[in-house]
mmCIF file of C-alpha atoms and ligand atoms in Angstrom:
data_model
loop_
_atom_site.group_PDB
_atom_site.id
_atom_site.type_symbol
_atom_site.label_atom_id
_atom_site.label_comp_id
_atom_site.label_asym_id
_atom_site.label_seq_id
_atom_site.Cartn_x
_atom_site.Cartn_y
_atom_site.Cartn_z
ATOM 1 C CA UNK A 7 -68.567 6.842 -4.322
ATOM 2 C CA UNK A 8 -72.180 5.738 -4.643
ATOM 3 C CA UNK A 9 -72.935 2.481 -2.803
ATOM 4 C CA UNK A 10 -76.026 0.701 -4.094
ATOM 5 C CA UNK A 11 -76.894 -1.728 -1.337
ATOM 6 C CA UNK A 12 -79.305 -4.491 -2.262
ATOM 7 C CA UNK A 13 -81.260 -5.619 0.788
ATOM 8 C CA UNK A 14 -83.227 -8.451 -0.834
ATOM 9 C CA UNK A 15 -83.897 -9.913 -4.258
ATOM 10 C CA UNK A 16 -87.585 -10.226 -3.414
ATOM 11 C CA UNK A 17 -90.255 -7.845 -4.671
ATOM 12 C CA UNK A 18 -93.946 -7.574 -3.770
ATOM 13 C CA UNK A 19 -94.918 -6.423 -7.279
ATOM 14 C CA UNK A 20 -94.567 -7.960 -10.717
ATOM 15 C CA UNK A 21 -94.378 -5.089 -13.163
ATOM 16 C CA UNK A 22 -94.982 -5.772 -16.837
ATOM 17 C CA UNK A 23 -91.432 -5.011 -18.004
ATOM 18 C CA UNK A 24 -89.571 -6.399 -15.018
ATOM 19 C CA UNK A 25 -91.141 -9.664 -13.878
ATOM 20 C CA UNK A 26 -90.715 -9.152 -10.134
ATOM 21 C CA UNK A 27 -88.258 -10.846 -7.778
ATOM 22 C CA UNK A 28 -84.755 -11.942 -8.719
ATOM 23 C CA UNK A 29 -83.968 -15.647 -8.502
ATOM 24 C CA UNK A 30 -82.965 -16.331 -4.919
ATOM 25 C CA UNK A 31 -79.733 -18.120 -5.888
ATOM 26 C CA UNK A 32 -78.618 -14.954 -7.741
ATOM 27 C CA UNK A 33 -79.809 -12.251 -5.349
ATOM 28 C CA UNK A 34 -80.557 -13.940 -1.979
ATOM 29 C CA UNK A 35 -83.586 -12.643 -0.099
ATOM 30 C CA UNK A 36 -81.550 -11.839 2.999
ATOM 31 C CA UNK A 37 -78.094 -10.385 3.555
ATOM 32 C CA UNK A 38 -75.274 -12.943 3.821
ATOM 33 C CA UNK A 39 -72.127 -10.948 4.562
ATOM 34 C CA UNK A 40 -70.596 -9.102 7.483
ATOM 35 C CA UNK A 41 -72.401 -5.761 7.770
ATOM 36 C CA UNK A 42 -69.409 -4.233 9.582
ATOM 37 C CA UNK A 43 -67.184 -4.857 6.567
ATOM 38 C CA UNK A 44 -69.532 -2.675 4.526
ATOM 39 C CA UNK A 45 -70.092 0.055 7.128
ATOM 40 C CA UNK A 46 -66.323 0.311 7.584
ATOM 41 C CA UNK A 47 -65.799 0.994 3.845
ATOM 42 C CA UNK A 48 -68.638 3.526 3.740
ATOM 43 C CA UNK A 49 -67.487 5.378 6.852
ATOM 44 C CA UNK A 50 -63.962 5.717 5.461
ATOM 45 C CA UNK A 51 -65.303 7.385 2.303
ATOM 46 C CA UNK A 52 -65.840 11.124 2.882
ATOM 47 C CA UNK A 53 -67.966 11.368 -0.272
ATOM 48 C CA UNK A 54 -70.179 8.323 0.216
ATOM 49 C CA UNK A 55 -73.824 8.174 -0.855
ATOM 50 C CA UNK A 56 -75.760 5.045 0.087
ATOM 51 C CA UNK A 57 -78.897 3.957 -1.708
ATOM 52 C CA UNK A 58 -80.957 0.902 -0.773
ATOM 53 C CA UNK A 59 -82.095 -1.272 -3.642
ATOM 54 C CA UNK A 60 -83.939 -4.531 -4.281
ATOM 55 C CA UNK A 61 -86.171 -6.324 -5.183
ATOM 56 C CA UNK A 62 -88.174 -4.069 -2.959
ATOM 57 C CA UNK A 63 -85.665 -2.896 -0.339
ATOM 58 C CA UNK A 64 -88.299 -2.220 2.320
ATOM 59 C CA UNK A 65 -89.006 -5.967 2.499
ATOM 60 C CA UNK A 66 -85.771 -6.163 4.481
ATOM 61 C CA UNK A 67 -86.183 -3.073 6.638
ATOM 62 C CA UNK A 68 -84.313 -4.675 9.515
ATOM 63 C CA UNK A 69 -81.083 -4.620 7.531
ATOM 64 C CA UNK A 70 -81.706 -0.984 6.567
ATOM 65 C CA UNK A 71 -82.072 -0.037 10.241
ATOM 66 C CA UNK A 72 -78.899 -1.931 11.136
ATOM 67 C CA UNK A 73 -76.760 -0.345 8.429
ATOM 68 C CA UNK A 74 -78.186 3.149 8.998
ATOM 69 C CA UNK A 75 -77.275 2.914 12.670
ATOM 70 C CA UNK A 76 -73.674 2.124 11.712
ATOM 71 C CA UNK A 77 -73.013 4.869 9.174
ATOM 72 C CA UNK A 78 -72.526 8.486 10.105
ATOM 73 C CA UNK A 79 -73.220 11.697 8.185
ATOM 74 C CA UNK A 80 -73.754 10.144 4.758
ATOM 75 C CA UNK A 81 -76.306 10.945 2.099
ATOM 76 C CA UNK A 82 -78.813 8.083 2.315
ATOM 77 C CA UNK A 83 -81.521 7.192 -0.176
ATOM 78 C CA UNK A 84 -83.711 4.367 -1.353
ATOM 79 C CA UNK A 85 -85.127 3.140 -4.649
ATOM 80 C CA UNK A 86 -88.559 1.803 -3.804
ATOM 81 C CA UNK A 87 -91.736 0.842 -5.609
ATOM 82 C CA UNK A 88 -93.509 3.063 -3.091
ATOM 83 C CA UNK A 89 -96.153 0.606 -1.927
ATOM 84 C CA UNK A 90 -94.799 -0.075 1.593
ATOM 85 C CA UNK A 91 -93.495 3.366 2.523
ATOM 86 C CA UNK A 92 -96.310 4.196 4.922
ATOM 87 C CA UNK A 93 -95.667 1.071 7.007
ATOM 88 C CA UNK A 94 -92.674 2.899 8.493
ATOM 89 C CA UNK A 95 -92.772 5.831 10.881
ATOM 90 C CA UNK A 96 -91.027 9.165 10.980
ATOM 91 C CA UNK A 97 -88.245 7.739 13.092
ATOM 92 C CA UNK A 98 -87.335 5.277 10.314
ATOM 93 C CA UNK A 99 -87.525 7.902 7.570
ATOM 94 C CA UNK A 100 -85.529 10.503 9.472
ATOM 95 C CA UNK A 101 -82.350 8.678 8.474
ATOM 96 C CA UNK A 102 -83.071 9.354 4.785
ATOM 97 C CA UNK A 103 -82.188 12.284 2.551
ATOM 98 C CA UNK A 104 -83.840 11.151 -0.662
ATOM 99 C CA UNK A 105 -86.142 8.540 -2.141
ATOM 100 C CA UNK A 106 -86.709 7.404 -5.714
ATOM 101 C CA UNK A 107 -90.253 6.213 -6.218
ATOM 102 C CA UNK A 108 -91.158 4.113 -9.237
ATOM 103 C CA UNK A 109 -94.104 5.727 -11.000
ATOM 104 C CA UNK A 110 -94.679 5.882 -14.737
ATOM 105 C CA UNK A 111 -96.831 9.022 -15.018
ATOM 106 C CA UNK A 112 -100.622 9.238 -15.239
ATOM 107 C CA UNK A 113 -102.645 6.738 -13.225
ATOM 108 C CA UNK A 114 -103.836 4.664 -16.191
ATOM 109 C CA UNK A 115 -100.320 4.382 -17.657
ATOM 110 C CA UNK A 116 -98.764 3.502 -14.324
ATOM 111 C CA UNK A 117 -101.346 0.918 -13.346
ATOM 112 C CA UNK A 118 -101.244 -0.699 -16.777
ATOM 113 C CA UNK A 119 -97.568 -1.476 -16.153
ATOM 114 C CA UNK A 120 -97.401 -1.875 -12.399
ATOM 115 C CA UNK A 121 -100.841 -3.154 -11.323
ATOM 116 C CA UNK A 122 -104.199 -1.711 -10.308
ATOM 117 C CA UNK A 123 -104.167 0.663 -7.344
ATOM 118 C CA UNK A 124 -100.366 1.064 -7.319
ATOM 119 C CA UNK A 125 -100.445 4.674 -8.568
ATOM 120 C CA UNK A 126 -102.540 5.860 -5.627
ATOM 121 C CA UNK A 127 -100.269 4.177 -3.102
ATOM 122 C CA UNK A 128 -97.144 5.701 -4.628
ATOM 123 C CA UNK A 129 -98.622 9.184 -4.739
ATOM 124 C CA UNK A 130 -99.670 8.903 -1.092
ATOM 125 C CA UNK A 131 -96.157 7.713 -0.265
ATOM 126 C CA UNK A 132 -94.586 10.684 -2.050
ATOM 127 C CA UNK A 133 -96.696 13.069 0.045
ATOM 128 C CA UNK A 134 -95.822 11.129 3.201
ATOM 129 C CA UNK A 135 -92.077 11.310 2.497
ATOM 130 C CA UNK A 136 -92.265 14.986 1.608
ATOM 131 C CA UNK A 137 -93.937 15.678 4.962
ATOM 132 C CA UNK A 138 -90.642 14.569 6.581
ATOM 133 C CA UNK A 139 -88.593 16.833 4.282
ATOM 134 C CA UNK A 140 -87.198 13.987 2.165
ATOM 135 C CA UNK A 141 -86.229 14.808 -1.448
ATOM 136 C CA UNK A 142 -88.381 12.770 -3.806
ATOM 137 C CA UNK A 143 -87.503 11.651 -7.304
ATOM 138 C CA UNK A 144 -90.063 10.066 -9.606
ATOM 139 C CA UNK A 145 -88.514 7.194 -11.519
ATOM 140 C CA UNK A 146 -90.460 6.435 -14.674
ATOM 141 C CA UNK A 147 -90.173 3.582 -17.111
ATOM 142 C CA UNK A 148 -91.072 4.781 -20.587
ATOM 143 C CA UNK A 149 -92.846 2.296 -22.833
ATOM 144 C CA UNK A 150 -94.671 2.636 -26.124
ATOM 145 C CA UNK A 151 -97.773 3.665 -24.105
ATOM 146 C CA UNK A 152 -96.036 6.681 -22.574
ATOM 147 C CA UNK A 153 -96.727 10.197 -23.720
ATOM 148 C CA UNK A 154 -93.533 11.733 -22.388
ATOM 149 C CA UNK A 155 -94.854 15.282 -22.286
ATOM 150 C CA UNK A 156 -98.172 14.387 -20.649
ATOM 151 C CA UNK A 157 -96.723 11.889 -18.195
ATOM 152 C CA UNK A 158 -93.830 14.048 -17.006
ATOM 153 C CA UNK A 159 -96.027 17.146 -16.773
ATOM 154 C CA UNK A 160 -98.624 15.189 -14.849
ATOM 155 C CA UNK A 161 -96.053 14.180 -12.221
ATOM 156 C CA UNK A 162 -94.538 17.638 -12.186
ATOM 157 C CA UNK A 163 -97.976 19.198 -11.680
ATOM 158 C CA UNK A 164 -98.600 17.120 -8.551
ATOM 159 C CA UNK A 165 -95.944 19.160 -6.767
ATOM 160 C CA UNK A 166 -94.778 16.063 -4.889
ATOM 161 C CA UNK A 167 -91.533 15.342 -6.729
ATOM 162 C CA UNK A 168 -88.364 17.404 -6.600
ATOM 163 C CA UNK A 169 -87.005 15.707 -9.678
ATOM 164 C CA UNK A 170 -88.308 13.424 -12.401
ATOM 165 C CA UNK A 171 -86.215 10.834 -14.182
ATOM 166 C CA UNK A 172 -87.080 8.188 -16.730
ATOM 167 C CA UNK A 173 -85.547 5.293 -18.586
ATOM 168 C CA UNK A 174 -86.652 3.803 -21.862
ATOM 169 C CA UNK A 175 -87.866 0.231 -21.639
ATOM 170 C CA UNK A 176 -85.195 -0.999 -24.016
ATOM 171 C CA UNK A 177 -82.759 -3.938 -24.124
ATOM 172 C CA UNK A 178 -83.798 -5.655 -20.883
ATOM 173 C CA UNK A 179 -87.275 -6.276 -22.361
ATOM 174 C CA UNK A 180 -88.342 -7.829 -25.697
ATOM 175 C CA UNK A 181 -87.729 -5.770 -28.814
ATOM 176 C CA UNK A 182 -90.380 -3.255 -29.898
ATOM 177 C CA UNK A 183 -90.465 -0.532 -32.518
ATOM 178 C CA UNK A 184 -88.454 2.132 -30.702
ATOM 179 C CA UNK A 185 -87.767 4.267 -33.771
ATOM 180 C CA UNK A 186 -91.423 4.467 -34.734
ATOM 181 C CA UNK A 187 -92.317 5.486 -31.181
ATOM 182 C CA UNK A 188 -89.453 7.984 -31.111
ATOM 183 C CA UNK A 189 -90.487 9.657 -34.363
ATOM 184 C CA UNK A 190 -94.218 9.719 -33.778
ATOM 185 C CA UNK A 191 -94.401 10.457 -30.067
ATOM 186 C CA UNK A 192 -91.290 10.501 -27.897
ATOM 187 C CA UNK A 193 -89.007 13.014 -29.618
ATOM 188 C CA UNK A 194 -91.794 15.513 -30.404
ATOM 189 C CA UNK A 195 -92.884 15.151 -26.758
ATOM 190 C CA UNK A 196 -89.326 15.806 -25.559
ATOM 191 C CA UNK A 197 -89.193 18.917 -27.686
ATOM 192 C CA UNK A 198 -92.398 20.184 -26.044
ATOM 193 C CA UNK A 199 -91.026 19.332 -22.643
ATOM 194 C CA UNK A 200 -87.803 21.200 -23.353
ATOM 195 C CA UNK A 201 -89.884 24.216 -24.395
ATOM 196 C CA UNK A 202 -91.628 24.032 -21.041
ATOM 197 C CA UNK A 203 -88.230 23.796 -19.352
ATOM 198 C CA UNK A 204 -87.063 26.923 -21.159
ATOM 199 C CA UNK A 205 -90.284 28.773 -20.408
ATOM 200 C CA UNK A 206 -89.779 28.094 -16.716
ATOM 201 C CA UNK A 207 -86.082 28.992 -16.927
ATOM 202 C CA UNK A 208 -87.036 32.365 -18.425
ATOM 203 C CA UNK A 209 -88.916 33.001 -15.168
ATOM 204 C CA UNK A 210 -85.936 31.897 -13.088
ATOM 205 C CA UNK A 211 -87.252 28.445 -12.290
ATOM 206 C CA UNK A 212 -85.251 25.319 -13.185
ATOM 207 C CA UNK A 213 -87.458 22.254 -13.569
ATOM 208 C CA UNK A 214 -86.009 19.135 -11.996
ATOM 209 C CA UNK A 215 -86.020 17.065 -15.167
ATOM 210 C CA UNK A 216 -83.037 14.769 -14.688
ATOM 211 C CA UNK A 217 -82.175 13.870 -18.317
ATOM 212 C CA UNK A 218 -82.156 17.571 -19.262
ATOM 213 C CA UNK A 219 -80.139 18.598 -16.205
ATOM 214 C CA UNK A 220 -77.681 15.745 -16.661
ATOM 215 C CA UNK A 221 -76.983 16.665 -20.273
ATOM 216 C CA UNK A 222 -76.736 20.391 -19.512
ATOM 217 C CA UNK A 223 -74.418 19.674 -16.620
ATOM 218 C CA UNK A 224 -72.079 17.787 -18.958
ATOM 219 C CA UNK A 225 -72.154 20.786 -21.306
ATOM 220 C CA UNK A 226 -71.534 23.491 -18.698
ATOM 221 C CA UNK A 227 -69.359 21.521 -16.276
ATOM 222 C CA UNK A 228 -67.634 18.117 -16.390
ATOM 223 C CA UNK A 229 -68.340 15.878 -19.386
ATOM 224 C CA UNK A 230 -68.994 12.175 -18.770
ATOM 225 C CA UNK A 231 -66.030 9.895 -19.253
ATOM 226 C CA UNK A 232 -67.923 6.772 -18.191
ATOM 227 C CA UNK A 233 -71.541 5.575 -17.944
ATOM 228 C CA UNK A 234 -73.365 8.397 -16.077
ATOM 229 C CA UNK A 235 -74.734 5.908 -13.497
ATOM 230 C CA UNK A 236 -71.102 5.327 -12.524
ATOM 231 C CA UNK A 237 -71.358 1.527 -12.900
ATOM 232 C CA UNK A 238 -68.132 -0.037 -11.657
ATOM 233 C CA UNK A 239 -66.259 3.251 -11.240
ATOM 234 C CA UNK A 240 -68.144 5.994 -9.373
ATOM 235 C CA UNK A 241 -70.672 3.480 -8.094
ATOM 236 C CA UNK A 242 -70.669 -0.113 -6.936
ATOM 237 C CA UNK A 243 -73.483 -2.440 -5.973
ATOM 238 C CA UNK A 244 -73.199 -4.665 -2.931
ATOM 239 C CA UNK A 245 -75.259 -7.767 -3.652
ATOM 240 C CA UNK A 246 -76.933 -9.614 -0.756
ATOM 241 C CA UNK A 247 -74.479 -12.516 -1.142
ATOM 242 C CA UNK A 248 -71.551 -10.146 -0.538
ATOM 243 C CA UNK A 249 -70.423 -9.880 -4.145
ATOM 244 C CA UNK A 250 -69.497 -6.421 -5.375
ATOM 245 C CA UNK A 251 -71.086 -5.706 -8.757
ATOM 246 C CA UNK A 252 -70.842 -2.906 -11.288
ATOM 247 C CA UNK A 253 -74.571 -2.796 -12.099
ATOM 248 C CA UNK A 254 -77.362 -3.811 -9.706
ATOM 249 C CA UNK A 255 -79.687 -5.391 -12.259
ATOM 250 C CA UNK A 256 -77.147 -7.685 -13.890
ATOM 251 C CA UNK A 257 -76.290 -9.882 -10.901
ATOM 252 C CA UNK A 258 -76.086 -13.094 -12.964
ATOM 253 C CA UNK A 259 -73.431 -11.932 -15.467
ATOM 254 C CA UNK A 260 -69.777 -12.691 -14.845
ATOM 255 C CA UNK A 261 -68.539 -9.490 -16.545
ATOM 256 C CA UNK A 262 -70.458 -7.654 -13.808
ATOM 257 C CA UNK A 263 -68.598 -9.308 -10.912
ATOM 258 C CA UNK A 264 -65.993 -6.983 -9.423
ATOM 259 C CA UNK A 265 -65.035 -9.090 -6.406
ATOM 260 C CA UNK A 266 -66.037 -8.850 -2.757
ATOM 261 C CA UNK A 267 -65.960 -6.232 0.004
ATOM 262 C CA UNK A 268 -62.341 -7.056 0.841
ATOM 263 C CA UNK A 269 -61.050 -6.882 -2.696
ATOM 264 C CA UNK A 270 -62.786 -5.520 -5.757
ATOM 265 C CA UNK A 271 -61.695 -4.131 -9.102
ATOM 266 C CA UNK A 272 -63.041 -1.261 -11.224
ATOM 267 C CA UNK A 273 -64.284 -1.733 -14.758
ATOM 268 C CA UNK A 274 -63.016 0.122 -17.784
ATOM 269 C CA UNK A 275 -64.999 2.782 -19.616
ATOM 270 C CA UNK A 276 -66.874 1.973 -22.833
ATOM 271 C CA UNK A 277 -65.239 2.341 -26.175
ATOM 272 C CA UNK A 278 -67.537 4.666 -28.077
ATOM 273 C CA UNK A 279 -64.620 6.046 -30.060
ATOM 274 C CA UNK A 280 -65.671 8.267 -32.866
ATOM 275 C CA UNK A 281 -68.983 9.213 -31.304
ATOM 276 C CA UNK A 282 -69.056 12.941 -30.738
ATOM 277 C CA UNK A 283 -71.865 12.532 -28.223
ATOM 278 C CA UNK A 284 -69.781 10.575 -25.747
ATOM 279 C CA UNK A 285 -69.182 13.577 -23.482
ATOM 280 C CA UNK A 286 -72.967 13.850 -22.929
ATOM 281 C CA UNK A 287 -73.864 10.164 -23.046
ATOM 282 C CA UNK A 288 -70.894 8.374 -21.503
ATOM 283 C CA UNK A 289 -71.910 5.155 -23.267
ATOM 284 C CA UNK A 290 -75.392 5.346 -21.702
ATOM 285 C CA UNK A 291 -75.606 1.977 -19.896
ATOM 286 C CA UNK A 292 -73.068 -0.744 -19.119
ATOM 287 C CA UNK A 293 -75.708 -3.447 -19.225
ATOM 288 C CA UNK A 294 -76.921 -2.618 -22.730
ATOM 289 C CA UNK A 295 -73.343 -2.003 -23.878
ATOM 290 C CA UNK A 296 -72.373 -5.523 -22.764
ATOM 291 C CA UNK A 297 -75.572 -7.454 -23.446
ATOM 292 C CA UNK A 298 -76.787 -6.345 -26.836
ATOM 293 C CA UNK A 299 -80.112 -8.153 -26.567
ATOM 294 C CA UNK A 300 -81.493 -6.027 -29.356
ATOM 295 C CA UNK A 301 -78.505 -6.792 -31.593
ATOM 296 C CA UNK A 302 -76.165 -4.281 -33.223
ATOM 297 C CA UNK A 303 -78.995 -2.671 -35.125
ATOM 298 C CA UNK A 304 -81.044 -2.279 -31.950
ATOM 299 C CA UNK A 305 -78.022 -0.762 -30.197
ATOM 300 C CA UNK A 306 -77.664 1.755 -33.021
ATOM 301 C CA UNK A 307 -81.361 2.641 -32.796
ATOM 302 C CA UNK A 308 -81.006 3.439 -29.106
ATOM 303 C CA UNK A 309 -77.902 5.537 -29.872
ATOM 304 C CA UNK A 310 -79.878 7.412 -32.498
ATOM 305 C CA UNK A 311 -82.564 8.282 -29.942
ATOM 306 C CA UNK A 312 -79.851 9.322 -27.462
ATOM 307 C CA UNK A 313 -78.214 11.633 -30.000
ATOM 308 C CA UNK A 314 -81.518 13.250 -30.911
ATOM 309 C CA UNK A 315 -82.289 13.711 -27.207
ATOM 310 C CA UNK A 316 -78.951 15.446 -26.630
ATOM 311 C CA UNK A 317 -79.589 17.665 -29.671
ATOM 312 C CA UNK A 318 -83.036 18.691 -28.398
ATOM 313 C CA UNK A 319 -81.500 19.787 -25.098
ATOM 314 C CA UNK A 320 -78.388 21.497 -26.463
ATOM 315 C CA UNK A 321 -80.303 23.470 -29.094
ATOM 316 C CA UNK A 322 -81.232 25.715 -26.192
ATOM 317 C CA UNK A 323 -77.834 26.569 -24.750
ATOM 318 C CA UNK A 324 -77.655 29.948 -26.510
ATOM 319 C CA UNK A 325 -80.903 30.970 -24.848
ATOM 320 C CA UNK A 326 -79.688 29.602 -21.535
ATOM 321 C CA UNK A 327 -76.448 31.572 -21.895
ATOM 322 C CA UNK A 328 -78.545 34.701 -22.295
ATOM 323 C CA UNK A 329 -80.578 33.907 -19.203
ATOM 324 C CA UNK A 330 -77.357 33.307 -17.275
ATOM 325 C CA UNK A 331 -75.897 36.574 -18.622
ATOM 326 C CA UNK A 332 -78.995 38.496 -17.540
ATOM 327 C CA UNK A 333 -78.892 36.900 -14.100
ATOM 328 C CA UNK A 334 -82.322 35.234 -14.515
ATOM 329 C CA UNK A 335 -80.760 31.872 -13.662
ATOM 330 C CA UNK A 336 -77.374 30.898 -12.312
ATOM 331 C CA UNK A 337 -75.018 28.629 -14.229
ATOM 332 C CA UNK A 338 -74.595 26.649 -11.021
ATOM 333 C CA UNK A 339 -78.351 25.820 -11.090
ATOM 334 C CA UNK A 340 -77.585 23.577 -14.067
ATOM 335 C CA UNK A 341 -75.034 21.443 -12.258
ATOM 336 C CA UNK A 342 -76.240 17.906 -11.669
ATOM 337 C CA UNK A 343 -74.399 14.918 -10.227
ATOM 338 C CA UNK A 344 -76.225 11.627 -10.971
ATOM 339 C CA UNK A 345 -74.130 9.820 -8.364
ATOM 340 C CA UNK A 346 -75.824 11.841 -5.620
ATOM 341 C CA UNK A 347 -79.248 10.611 -6.760
ATOM 342 C CA UNK A 348 -78.481 7.169 -8.258
ATOM 343 C CA UNK A 349 -79.926 8.182 -11.621
ATOM 344 C CA UNK A 350 -78.617 7.306 -15.082
ATOM 345 C CA UNK A 351 -79.135 10.660 -16.880
ATOM 346 C CA UNK A 352 -79.529 9.228 -20.380
ATOM 347 C CA UNK A 353 -82.931 7.577 -20.819
HETATM 348 S S1 SF4 B 499 -74.701 7.545 -28.464
HETATM 349 FE FE1 SF4 B 499 -74.106 5.371 -28.550
HETATM 350 S S2 SF4 B 499 -72.042 5.358 -29.469
HETATM 351 FE FE2 SF4 B 499 -72.489 7.463 -28.784
HETATM 352 S S3 SF4 B 499 -71.602 7.622 -26.728
HETATM 353 FE FE3 SF4 B 499 -73.762 7.007 -26.505
HETATM 354 S S4 SF4 B 499 -73.741 4.770 -26.406
HETATM 355 FE FE4 SF4 B 499 -71.756 5.417 -27.241
HETATM 356 S S1 SF4 B 500 -77.682 2.509 -16.529
HETATM 357 FE FE1 SF4 B 500 -77.317 0.373 -17.079
HETATM 358 S S2 SF4 B 500 -75.344 -0.132 -16.125
HETATM 359 FE FE2 SF4 B 500 -76.104 1.700 -15.121
HETATM 360 S S3 SF4 B 500 -77.231 0.945 -13.340
HETATM 361 FE FE3 SF4 B 500 -78.734 1.201 -15.001
HETATM 362 S S4 SF4 B 500 -78.852 -0.830 -15.973
HETATM 363 FE FE4 SF4 B 500 -76.968 -0.809 -14.739
#
């Protein structure tokens, strides 16, 4: 199970699409439950991954130290905005296996969304974390200003990130013309990116592009039967007030409440009956499935982009089969488990 542990609802940034801190009555800024109740559950779970979340989780580093000292031999990660990473020494970071750093691509695109000077800090942080041997994952938010090919390739070219993941800025933000962006920029860019992926694969190198790996993994190995992020089944969020949630960002919604650390339920899988893409998409995102802020039509537009994304990736499986057959790459190289990284697979 993946345990997303929110350490505070407070954030030191106010990104354009996010708005910064949670309301304190929804996600308190300090932890208000018995830490031993949580460490006990985690330690009993042989397959536990723990990822710290916020707000900006490093604003409550004391809690992170306390929980880390109580859990043994678990995969530990953090989702951070990357601005405070260098305030902590090697001793602190030694407890970690992986870190997701929010960065949207090229400096001008990132700083437009996240604030001036943020790009440089995050890039320095990525280098700092890598110097301790921590796996780094770039976590991009894709807006209408993104050039997906240029921005992913820019991050890839820095050589500081083991994997790159992105999510479309849809549903939780105001509506914008997704289909126009998809047709004119995003889908052609994905196609170019997939070509790059295949070019590298033909030389035996698998690029760590999470949406591609996640879709290929569902093709070659286990298909998704639920949202790939695991919300409410393979993953739970422990909110600072002690509530157990399905999805970390939807702390104010009652459908998202699963209970508390002593007694919590699982949620059911989405009903996407009739959609032949379900095995690769898994319903994409619980939050957008439940809260259709963009209406039914908006939901269908996002599905359309998802289907086209899956098509762009799977068009290449014949060539991948050949590379596997020739021994250039191994089938196993295409296995990807989003619950080990706290990623969502489908942008
Ligand atoms: S593309 Fe849409 S309908 Fe199909 S599985 Fe994904 S979320 Fe469900
Ligand atoms: S994909 Fe959706 S349901 Fe899953 S964690 Fe992200 S916002 Fe929540």
